[in-house]
Amino acid sequence: MISFDHTSLGQRVLFGSGRAIENIRTAIDALGAKRLLLIADGFASETADAVSEQLDIAARISDIVQHVPTENATAALALATEHAVDAVISIGGGSATGLAKVVARDTGLPVIAVPTTFAGSEATDVWGQTDGNRKTTGSNPSVLPKMVVYDATLSSSLPARLAVASGLNAVAHAVDGFWAPRADPINTALGTEGLRALIPGLRALAADPDDLDARERTLYGAYLAAVAFASAGSGMHHKICHVLGGAYGLSHSEMHAIVLAHVTAFNAPVARDAADRVSQALGGRPAAAGIDELRSDLGIVGSLAELGMPEAGIDEGAELAFAVIPASNPRPFTLDQIRAVVRDAWAGATIS
């Protein structure tokens, strides 16, 4: 018998290459917003400048830091209050979206997200904030962007390596969603279709960064994977990445690209349906080895050590992750097993 309890998040999506400005205007008109806080990272400066010329931007933030440090969040909140804004536009990757989400969490302001990467944060109600070297995450309906404007041409400003790393982050949304706490047949179907678009899209994008069709397919797949992840929740992979990223300031997308294969190797023996779905999307390769090969083929580094994580952080990172990994993980785990997963990711251990 099929039985599940699924929640779909309410959000309007405007998808069209070369139509970002037009669709941002549509989104603003639909919200009835008049005074806007614009949060835009450096890669999106051209689009942000165009938006600033055409709309009533009351305040603008360009100092974007990954993992949303508390001091940046506090400054953004103060700016939103000082200028009495009634909506927030974020243009950029997951860090820009993340800062907008924290503003929305504490003010209730609507967010219009304009992603320039494949991070997927725009499709979830998950927020994250770092205080010192500890990252806290949570979910709140108020942080889900009311509108998302997708324009595949905006990602062309990203260096190819960052673009494909961001796409592997999207792959992680789909895979981790297969065994997350609220996994159900609907988000499993979304994640599966997301992988079917993401993997060939990323391979084509790596071969030709000017391939707009590949960018559109990757962006479409990233959205589906993020919607699946938003419904299913954070599984073992994301819990490990959140604590390691906050503790050691690791590059978000590349960290996901590295850790995913090792978590998949741990869970795959008991999560057979998930492993089969991943394997099929990879052309029949075993799930964990196939993910690791995809990372390598796309030119992403293979170990957390290469990202700057100290070996001394393995024990601490494992302990932090062990405390927050859902008990619903398909394979029961011990602290020693989580330490082994983190160590393998740190060392870039071979996955067979």
mmCIF file of C-alpha atoms in Angstrom:
data_model
loop_
_atom_site.group_PDB
_atom_site.id
_atom_site.type_symbol
_atom_site.label_atom_id
_atom_site.label_comp_id
_atom_site.label_asym_id
_atom_site.label_seq_id
_atom_site.Cartn_x
_atom_site.Cartn_y
_atom_site.Cartn_z
ATOM 1 C CA MET A 1 0.000 0.000 0.000
ATOM 2 C CA ILE A 2 1.127 3.566 -0.749
ATOM 3 C CA SER A 3 0.781 5.941 2.179
ATOM 4 C CA PHE A 4 2.528 9.265 2.759
ATOM 5 C CA ASP A 5 2.090 12.822 4.054
ATOM 6 C CA HIS A 6 3.549 15.324 1.579
ATOM 7 C CA THR A 7 3.821 19.111 1.886
ATOM 8 C CA SER A 8 4.367 21.262 -1.194
ATOM 9 C CA LEU A 9 5.780 24.733 -0.577
ATOM 10 C CA GLY A 10 3.913 27.635 -2.155
ATOM 11 C CA GLN A 11 6.078 29.645 -4.531
ATOM 12 C CA ARG A 12 5.834 31.299 -7.942
ATOM 13 C CA VAL A 13 8.615 30.492 -10.428
ATOM 14 C CA LEU A 14 9.380 32.633 -13.488
ATOM 15 C CA PHE A 15 11.786 30.773 -15.822
ATOM 16 C CA GLY A 16 13.173 32.317 -18.992
ATOM 17 C CA SER A 17 16.635 32.923 -20.423
ATOM 18 C CA GLY A 18 17.394 36.591 -21.023
ATOM 19 C CA ARG A 19 14.254 37.700 -19.199
ATOM 20 C CA ALA A 20 15.582 38.386 -15.693
ATOM 21 C CA ILE A 21 14.824 42.122 -15.573
ATOM 22 C CA GLU A 22 11.393 41.676 -17.124
ATOM 23 C CA ASN A 23 10.486 38.896 -14.698
ATOM 24 C CA ILE A 24 11.847 40.761 -11.667
ATOM 25 C CA ARG A 25 9.483 43.592 -12.584
ATOM 26 C CA THR A 26 6.614 41.114 -12.857
ATOM 27 C CA ALA A 27 7.452 39.713 -9.424
ATOM 28 C CA ILE A 28 7.659 43.154 -7.811
ATOM 29 C CA ASP A 29 4.355 44.214 -9.331
ATOM 30 C CA ALA A 30 2.701 41.022 -8.108
ATOM 31 C CA LEU A 31 3.910 41.723 -4.564
ATOM 32 C CA GLY A 32 3.020 45.393 -4.749
ATOM 33 C CA ALA A 33 6.473 46.263 -3.395
ATOM 34 C CA LYS A 34 7.715 49.854 -3.546
ATOM 35 C CA ARG A 35 10.939 50.127 -1.499
ATOM 36 C CA LEU A 36 13.471 47.398 -2.100
ATOM 37 C CA LEU A 37 16.568 46.037 -0.392
ATOM 38 C CA LEU A 38 18.883 44.608 -3.048
ATOM 39 C CA ILE A 39 21.365 41.914 -1.982
ATOM 40 C CA ALA A 40 23.728 41.004 -4.796
ATOM 41 C CA ASP A 41 27.116 39.309 -4.906
ATOM 42 C CA GLY A 42 30.051 40.372 -7.054
ATOM 43 C CA PHE A 43 29.356 37.921 -9.881
ATOM 44 C CA ALA A 44 25.923 39.509 -10.316
ATOM 45 C CA SER A 45 27.025 43.156 -10.345
ATOM 46 C CA GLU A 46 25.978 43.786 -13.961
ATOM 47 C CA THR A 47 22.452 42.502 -13.376
ATOM 48 C CA ALA A 48 22.270 44.293 -10.026
ATOM 49 C CA ASP A 49 23.289 47.566 -11.680
ATOM 50 C CA ALA A 50 20.572 47.145 -14.301
ATOM 51 C CA VAL A 51 17.988 46.475 -11.596
ATOM 52 C CA SER A 52 19.159 49.517 -9.637
ATOM 53 C CA GLU A 53 18.733 51.744 -12.693
ATOM 54 C CA GLN A 54 15.157 50.658 -13.316
ATOM 55 C CA LEU A 55 13.671 50.097 -9.851
ATOM 56 C CA ASP A 56 13.355 51.963 -6.559
ATOM 57 C CA ILE A 57 16.235 50.430 -4.637
ATOM 58 C CA ALA A 58 16.213 51.913 -1.138
ATOM 59 C CA ALA A 59 19.382 50.113 -0.034
ATOM 60 C CA ARG A 60 21.937 47.723 -1.540
ATOM 61 C CA ILE A 61 24.283 45.147 -0.026
ATOM 62 C CA SER A 62 27.241 43.749 -1.955
ATOM 63 C CA ASP A 63 29.321 42.361 0.933
ATOM 64 C CA ILE A 64 28.266 38.714 0.737
ATOM 65 C CA VAL A 65 29.990 36.085 2.891
ATOM 66 C CA GLN A 66 29.239 32.363 2.710
ATOM 67 C CA HIS A 67 27.494 30.665 5.644
ATOM 68 C CA VAL A 68 25.914 34.048 6.639
ATOM 69 C CA PRO A 69 28.012 35.261 9.599
ATOM 70 C CA THR A 70 25.931 36.792 12.398
ATOM 71 C CA GLU A 71 27.540 40.210 11.976
ATOM 72 C CA ASN A 72 26.497 40.352 8.305
ATOM 73 C CA ALA A 73 22.966 39.298 9.177
ATOM 74 C CA THR A 74 22.739 41.959 11.886
ATOM 75 C CA ALA A 75 23.943 44.669 9.495
ATOM 76 C CA ALA A 76 21.445 43.614 6.819
ATOM 77 C CA LEU A 77 18.577 43.657 9.290
ATOM 78 C CA ALA A 78 19.555 47.131 10.465
ATOM 79 C CA LEU A 79 19.670 48.384 6.878
ATOM 80 C CA ALA A 80 16.249 46.945 6.074
ATOM 81 C CA THR A 81 14.768 48.627 9.139
ATOM 82 C CA GLU A 82 16.514 51.953 8.594
ATOM 83 C CA HIS A 83 15.239 52.255 5.022
ATOM 84 C CA ALA A 84 11.755 50.851 5.729
ATOM 85 C CA VAL A 85 11.926 48.401 2.833
ATOM 86 C CA ASP A 86 8.925 46.279 1.938
ATOM 87 C CA ALA A 87 10.653 43.519 -0.052
ATOM 88 C CA VAL A 88 14.093 41.987 -0.585
ATOM 89 C CA ILE A 89 15.665 41.040 -3.912
ATOM 90 C CA SER A 90 18.605 38.638 -3.813
ATOM 91 C CA ILE A 91 20.743 38.209 -6.926
ATOM 92 C CA GLY A 92 23.565 35.691 -6.717
ATOM 93 C CA GLY A 93 24.380 32.300 -5.293
ATOM 94 C CA GLY A 94 23.293 30.533 -2.139
ATOM 95 C CA SER A 95 25.094 32.990 0.126
ATOM 96 C CA ALA A 96 23.157 35.970 -1.246
ATOM 97 C CA THR A 97 19.912 34.030 -0.976
ATOM 98 C CA GLY A 98 20.877 32.919 2.525
ATOM 99 C CA LEU A 99 21.378 36.485 3.730
ATOM 100 C CA ALA A 100 18.002 37.494 2.272
ATOM 101 C CA LYS A 101 16.403 34.551 4.060
ATOM 102 C CA VAL A 102 17.730 35.631 7.441
ATOM 103 C CA VAL A 103 16.319 39.118 6.835
ATOM 104 C CA ALA A 104 12.968 37.532 5.959
ATOM 105 C CA ARG A 105 13.096 35.278 9.007
ATOM 106 C CA ASP A 106 13.423 38.232 11.372
ATOM 107 C CA THR A 107 11.238 40.777 9.554
ATOM 108 C CA GLY A 108 8.639 38.807 7.613
ATOM 109 C CA LEU A 109 9.576 40.667 4.405
ATOM 110 C CA PRO A 110 8.958 38.823 1.107
ATOM 111 C CA VAL A 111 11.988 37.733 -0.908
ATOM 112 C CA ILE A 112 12.390 37.686 -4.673
ATOM 113 C CA ALA A 113 15.299 35.339 -5.369
ATOM 114 C CA VAL A 114 17.265 35.594 -8.615
ATOM 115 C CA PRO A 115 19.797 32.727 -8.578
ATOM 116 C CA THR A 116 23.004 32.926 -10.577
ATOM 117 C CA THR A 117 24.198 29.455 -9.519
ATOM 118 C CA PHE A 118 22.618 26.027 -9.174
ATOM 119 C CA ALA A 119 22.667 26.066 -5.356
ATOM 120 C CA GLY A 120 18.897 25.604 -4.953
ATOM 121 C CA SER A 121 18.524 27.577 -1.724
ATOM 122 C CA GLU A 122 15.864 29.692 -3.402
ATOM 123 C CA ALA A 123 13.428 26.756 -3.468
ATOM 124 C CA THR A 124 13.680 25.802 0.220
ATOM 125 C CA ASP A 125 12.440 27.151 3.534
ATOM 126 C CA VAL A 126 15.795 26.356 5.171
ATOM 127 C CA TRP A 127 17.969 29.128 6.615
ATOM 128 C CA GLY A 128 21.530 29.003 7.928
ATOM 129 C CA GLN A 129 23.631 31.353 10.031
ATOM 130 C CA THR A 130 27.124 31.122 11.461
ATOM 131 C CA ASP A 131 28.226 32.518 14.802
ATOM 132 C CA GLY A 132 31.954 32.131 15.323
ATOM 133 C CA ASN A 133 32.704 28.674 13.964
ATOM 134 C CA ARG A 134 29.282 27.137 14.633
ATOM 135 C CA LYS A 135 26.629 27.039 11.940
ATOM 136 C CA THR A 136 22.979 26.806 12.935
ATOM 137 C CA THR A 137 20.251 25.853 10.477
ATOM 138 C CA GLY A 138 16.496 25.710 10.719
ATOM 139 C CA SER A 139 13.327 25.844 8.658
ATOM 140 C CA ASN A 140 10.718 28.573 8.693
ATOM 141 C CA PRO A 141 7.949 29.236 6.150
ATOM 142 C CA SER A 142 8.725 32.963 6.194
ATOM 143 C CA VAL A 143 12.171 32.463 4.601
ATOM 144 C CA LEU A 144 10.890 30.698 1.482
ATOM 145 C CA PRO A 145 11.195 33.249 -1.342
ATOM 146 C CA LYS A 146 7.759 34.245 -2.589
ATOM 147 C CA MET A 147 9.049 34.543 -6.138
ATOM 148 C CA VAL A 148 11.984 32.959 -7.972
ATOM 149 C CA VAL A 149 13.318 34.381 -11.228
ATOM 150 C CA TYR A 150 15.413 31.885 -13.189
ATOM 151 C CA ASP A 151 17.522 33.108 -16.098
ATOM 152 C CA ALA A 152 20.158 30.639 -17.279
ATOM 153 C CA THR A 153 22.234 33.392 -18.871
ATOM 154 C CA LEU A 154 23.013 34.824 -15.424
ATOM 155 C CA SER A 155 25.131 31.812 -14.487
ATOM 156 C CA SER A 156 27.500 32.549 -17.377
ATOM 157 C CA SER A 157 29.309 35.062 -15.163
ATOM 158 C CA LEU A 158 30.505 32.208 -12.959
ATOM 159 C CA PRO A 159 33.851 30.546 -13.665
ATOM 160 C CA ALA A 160 33.195 27.084 -15.123
ATOM 161 C CA ARG A 161 34.673 25.318 -12.078
ATOM 162 C CA LEU A 162 32.350 27.126 -9.685
ATOM 163 C CA ALA A 163 29.373 26.515 -11.945
ATOM 164 C CA VAL A 164 29.822 22.749 -12.042
ATOM 165 C CA ALA A 165 30.600 22.611 -8.304
ATOM 166 C CA SER A 166 27.347 24.438 -7.697
ATOM 167 C CA GLY A 167 25.618 21.861 -9.884
ATOM 168 C CA LEU A 168 27.034 19.034 -7.785
ATOM 169 C CA ASN A 169 25.541 20.760 -4.760
ATOM 170 C CA ALA A 170 22.211 20.404 -6.560
ATOM 171 C CA VAL A 171 22.940 16.707 -7.141
ATOM 172 C CA ALA A 172 23.430 16.430 -3.375
ATOM 173 C CA HIS A 173 19.948 17.888 -2.792
ATOM 174 C CA ALA A 174 18.403 15.134 -4.885
ATOM 175 C CA VAL A 175 20.458 12.272 -3.450
ATOM 176 C CA ASP A 176 20.232 13.297 0.200
ATOM 177 C CA GLY A 177 16.492 13.808 -0.273
ATOM 178 C CA PHE A 178 16.069 10.105 -1.076
ATOM 179 C CA TRP A 179 16.789 9.143 2.551
ATOM 180 C CA ALA A 180 15.985 12.345 4.432
ATOM 181 C CA PRO A 181 13.502 12.327 7.354
ATOM 182 C CA ARG A 182 10.413 13.244 5.311
ATOM 183 C CA ALA A 183 11.253 11.397 2.093
ATOM 184 C CA ASP A 184 8.115 10.347 0.224
ATOM 185 C CA PRO A 185 7.193 9.174 -3.302
ATOM 186 C CA ILE A 186 6.565 12.708 -4.597
ATOM 187 C CA ASN A 187 9.878 14.240 -3.624
ATOM 188 C CA THR A 188 11.620 11.017 -4.652
ATOM 189 C CA ALA A 189 10.100 11.434 -8.125
ATOM 190 C CA LEU A 190 11.177 15.084 -8.234
ATOM 191 C CA GLY A 191 14.703 14.185 -7.148
ATOM 192 C CA THR A 192 14.920 11.423 -9.737
ATOM 193 C CA GLU A 193 13.844 13.741 -12.557
ATOM 194 C CA GLY A 194 16.221 16.369 -11.190
ATOM 195 C CA LEU A 195 19.148 13.960 -11.559
ATOM 196 C CA ARG A 196 18.039 13.064 -15.093
ATOM 197 C CA ALA A 197 18.440 16.728 -16.040
ATOM 198 C CA LEU A 198 21.397 17.622 -13.846
ATOM 199 C CA ILE A 199 23.934 14.962 -14.744
ATOM 200 C CA PRO A 200 23.897 15.305 -18.550
ATOM 201 C CA GLY A 201 23.485 19.063 -18.141
ATOM 202 C CA LEU A 202 26.601 19.309 -16.000
ATOM 203 C CA ARG A 203 28.649 17.114 -18.326
ATOM 204 C CA ALA A 204 27.623 19.225 -21.303
ATOM 205 C CA LEU A 205 28.317 22.453 -19.392
ATOM 206 C CA ALA A 206 31.788 21.255 -18.429
ATOM 207 C CA ALA A 207 32.501 20.437 -22.082
ATOM 208 C CA ASP A 208 31.193 23.783 -23.357
ATOM 209 C CA PRO A 209 30.555 26.610 -20.848
ATOM 210 C CA ASP A 210 28.722 28.551 -23.596
ATOM 211 C CA ASP A 211 26.107 25.810 -24.075
ATOM 212 C CA LEU A 212 22.917 27.646 -23.050
ATOM 213 C CA ASP A 213 20.787 24.513 -23.403
ATOM 214 C CA ALA A 214 23.051 22.758 -20.896
ATOM 215 C CA ARG A 215 22.713 25.689 -18.494
ATOM 216 C CA GLU A 216 18.929 25.606 -18.793
ATOM 217 C CA ARG A 217 18.765 21.854 -18.204
ATOM 218 C CA THR A 218 21.078 22.155 -15.213
ATOM 219 C CA LEU A 219 19.064 25.028 -13.767
ATOM 220 C CA TYR A 220 15.807 23.131 -14.266
ATOM 221 C CA GLY A 221 17.276 20.044 -12.604
ATOM 222 C CA ALA A 222 18.641 22.111 -9.741
ATOM 223 C CA TYR A 223 15.182 23.544 -9.088
ATOM 224 C CA LEU A 224 13.539 20.094 -9.030
ATOM 225 C CA ALA A 225 16.231 18.744 -6.702
ATOM 226 C CA ALA A 226 15.846 21.703 -4.353
ATOM 227 C CA VAL A 227 12.057 21.297 -4.215
ATOM 228 C CA ALA A 228 12.539 17.628 -3.360
ATOM 229 C CA PHE A 229 15.077 18.509 -0.673
ATOM 230 C CA ALA A 230 12.815 21.199 0.785
ATOM 231 C CA SER A 231 10.050 18.643 1.243
ATOM 232 C CA ALA A 232 12.232 15.755 2.418
ATOM 233 C CA GLY A 233 14.466 17.676 4.834
ATOM 234 C CA SER A 234 18.173 17.423 5.629
ATOM 235 C CA GLY A 235 19.687 13.969 5.730
ATOM 236 C CA MET A 236 23.108 12.727 6.801
ATOM 237 C CA HIS A 237 24.961 14.409 3.947
ATOM 238 C CA HIS A 238 23.660 17.909 4.585
ATOM 239 C CA LYS A 239 24.048 17.663 8.340
ATOM 240 C CA ILE A 240 27.727 16.756 7.938
ATOM 241 C CA CYS A 241 28.298 19.542 5.413
ATOM 242 C CA HIS A 242 26.538 22.186 7.491
ATOM 243 C CA VAL A 243 28.669 21.613 10.574
ATOM 244 C CA LEU A 244 31.945 21.256 8.649
ATOM 245 C CA GLY A 245 31.276 24.334 6.555
ATOM 246 C CA GLY A 246 30.494 26.454 9.584
ATOM 247 C CA ALA A 247 33.355 25.129 11.694
ATOM 248 C CA TYR A 248 36.119 25.406 9.082
ATOM 249 C CA GLY A 249 34.851 27.948 6.542
ATOM 250 C CA LEU A 250 34.964 25.447 3.685
ATOM 251 C CA SER A 251 33.817 26.274 0.169
ATOM 252 C CA HIS A 252 30.156 25.310 0.263
ATOM 253 C CA SER A 253 29.605 23.776 -3.154
ATOM 254 C CA GLU A 254 32.943 21.992 -3.410
ATOM 255 C CA MET A 255 32.482 20.546 0.080
ATOM 256 C CA HIS A 256 29.133 19.067 -0.973
ATOM 257 C CA ALA A 257 30.716 17.650 -4.110
ATOM 258 C CA ILE A 258 33.338 15.838 -2.039
ATOM 259 C CA VAL A 259 31.265 14.577 0.890
ATOM 260 C CA LEU A 260 28.304 13.226 -1.107
ATOM 261 C CA ALA A 261 30.082 10.156 -2.501
ATOM 262 C CA HIS A 262 31.274 9.091 0.954
ATOM 263 C CA VAL A 263 27.836 9.426 2.544
ATOM 264 C CA THR A 264 26.359 7.540 -0.406
ATOM 265 C CA ALA A 265 28.916 4.760 0.077
ATOM 266 C CA PHE A 266 27.788 4.494 3.712
ATOM 267 C CA ASN A 267 24.031 4.463 3.021
ATOM 268 C CA ALA A 268 23.802 2.698 -0.340
ATOM 269 C CA PRO A 269 24.048 -0.894 0.978
ATOM 270 C CA VAL A 270 20.735 -0.500 2.840
ATOM 271 C CA ALA A 271 19.077 2.231 0.739
ATOM 272 C CA ARG A 272 18.784 0.135 -2.374
ATOM 273 C CA ASP A 273 16.018 2.088 -4.129
ATOM 274 C CA ALA A 274 17.938 5.350 -3.675
ATOM 275 C CA ALA A 275 21.171 3.742 -4.875
ATOM 276 C CA ASP A 276 19.416 2.316 -7.939
ATOM 277 C CA ARG A 277 17.968 5.710 -8.861
ATOM 278 C CA VAL A 278 21.377 7.341 -8.608
ATOM 279 C CA SER A 279 22.981 4.501 -10.552
ATOM 280 C CA GLN A 280 20.444 4.781 -13.378
ATOM 281 C CA ALA A 281 21.047 8.535 -13.656
ATOM 282 C CA LEU A 282 24.783 7.814 -13.917
ATOM 283 C CA GLY A 283 24.382 5.335 -16.742
ATOM 284 C CA GLY A 284 24.550 2.204 -14.603
ATOM 285 C CA ARG A 285 27.674 2.943 -12.538
ATOM 286 C CA PRO A 286 27.458 2.020 -8.836
ATOM 287 C CA ALA A 287 25.981 4.996 -6.996
ATOM 288 C CA ALA A 288 28.855 6.077 -4.744
ATOM 289 C CA ALA A 289 31.660 5.368 -7.216
ATOM 290 C CA GLY A 290 29.662 7.016 -9.988
ATOM 291 C CA ILE A 291 29.164 10.206 -7.968
ATOM 292 C CA ASP A 292 32.870 10.304 -7.181
ATOM 293 C CA GLU A 293 33.770 9.778 -10.837
ATOM 294 C CA LEU A 294 31.373 12.553 -11.849
ATOM 295 C CA ARG A 295 33.082 14.923 -9.399
ATOM 296 C CA SER A 296 36.476 13.990 -10.803
ATOM 297 C CA ASP A 297 35.327 14.249 -14.416
ATOM 298 C CA LEU A 298 34.002 17.746 -13.710
ATOM 299 C CA GLY A 299 37.363 18.829 -12.318
ATOM 300 C CA ILE A 300 36.386 19.323 -8.667
ATOM 301 C CA VAL A 301 39.006 18.625 -5.979
ATOM 302 C CA GLY A 302 38.680 15.286 -4.212
ATOM 303 C CA SER A 303 39.354 15.938 -0.528
ATOM 304 C CA LEU A 304 38.352 18.280 2.267
ATOM 305 C CA ALA A 305 42.048 18.655 3.053
ATOM 306 C CA GLU A 306 42.453 20.399 -0.311
ATOM 307 C CA LEU A 307 39.726 22.843 0.741
ATOM 308 C CA GLY A 308 41.682 23.724 3.876
ATOM 309 C CA MET A 309 40.058 21.554 6.530
ATOM 310 C CA PRO A 310 42.664 20.639 9.166
ATOM 311 C CA GLU A 311 43.184 16.988 10.034
ATOM 312 C CA ALA A 312 42.709 17.950 13.667
ATOM 313 C CA GLY A 313 39.118 18.883 12.807
ATOM 314 C CA ILE A 314 38.084 15.351 11.893
ATOM 315 C CA ASP A 315 37.204 14.307 15.438
ATOM 316 C CA GLU A 316 35.452 17.575 16.290
ATOM 317 C CA GLY A 317 33.582 17.626 13.000
ATOM 318 C CA ALA A 318 32.413 14.044 13.468
ATOM 319 C CA GLU A 319 31.142 14.784 16.955
ATOM 320 C CA LEU A 320 29.262 17.869 15.784
ATOM 321 C CA ALA A 321 27.698 15.945 12.903
ATOM 322 C CA PHE A 322 26.832 12.895 15.009
ATOM 323 C CA ALA A 323 24.728 15.101 17.291
ATOM 324 C CA VAL A 324 22.490 16.381 14.467
ATOM 325 C CA ILE A 325 22.211 13.544 11.916
ATOM 326 C CA PRO A 326 18.596 12.307 11.897
ATOM 327 C CA ALA A 327 17.964 9.023 13.654
ATOM 328 C CA SER A 328 15.807 8.122 10.643
ATOM 329 C CA ASN A 329 18.913 7.658 8.469
ATOM 330 C CA PRO A 330 18.364 4.347 6.636
ATOM 331 C CA ARG A 331 21.522 2.849 8.102
ATOM 332 C CA PRO A 332 22.083 3.054 11.877
ATOM 333 C CA PHE A 333 25.350 4.791 12.716
ATOM 334 C CA THR A 334 27.853 5.196 15.500
ATOM 335 C CA LEU A 335 30.216 8.050 16.243
ATOM 336 C CA ASP A 336 33.123 5.946 15.006
ATOM 337 C CA GLN A 337 31.345 5.357 11.691
ATOM 338 C CA ILE A 338 30.657 9.071 11.213
ATOM 339 C CA ARG A 339 34.291 9.772 12.074
ATOM 340 C CA ALA A 340 35.291 7.306 9.339
ATOM 341 C CA VAL A 341 33.039 9.028 6.794
ATOM 342 C CA VAL A 342 34.495 12.435 7.660
ATOM 343 C CA ARG A 343 38.058 11.088 7.592
ATOM 344 C CA ASP A 344 37.530 9.482 4.186
ATOM 345 C CA ALA A 345 36.140 12.767 2.837
ATOM 346 C CA TRP A 346 39.047 14.669 4.370
ATOM 347 C CA ALA A 347 41.609 12.326 2.833
ATOM 348 C CA GLY A 348 39.810 11.818 -0.481
ATOM 349 C CA ALA A 349 39.753 8.061 0.026
ATOM 350 C CA THR A 350 39.130 5.916 -3.040
ATOM 351 C CA ILE A 351 35.566 4.684 -3.455
ATOM 352 C CA SER A 352 35.197 1.356 -5.198
#
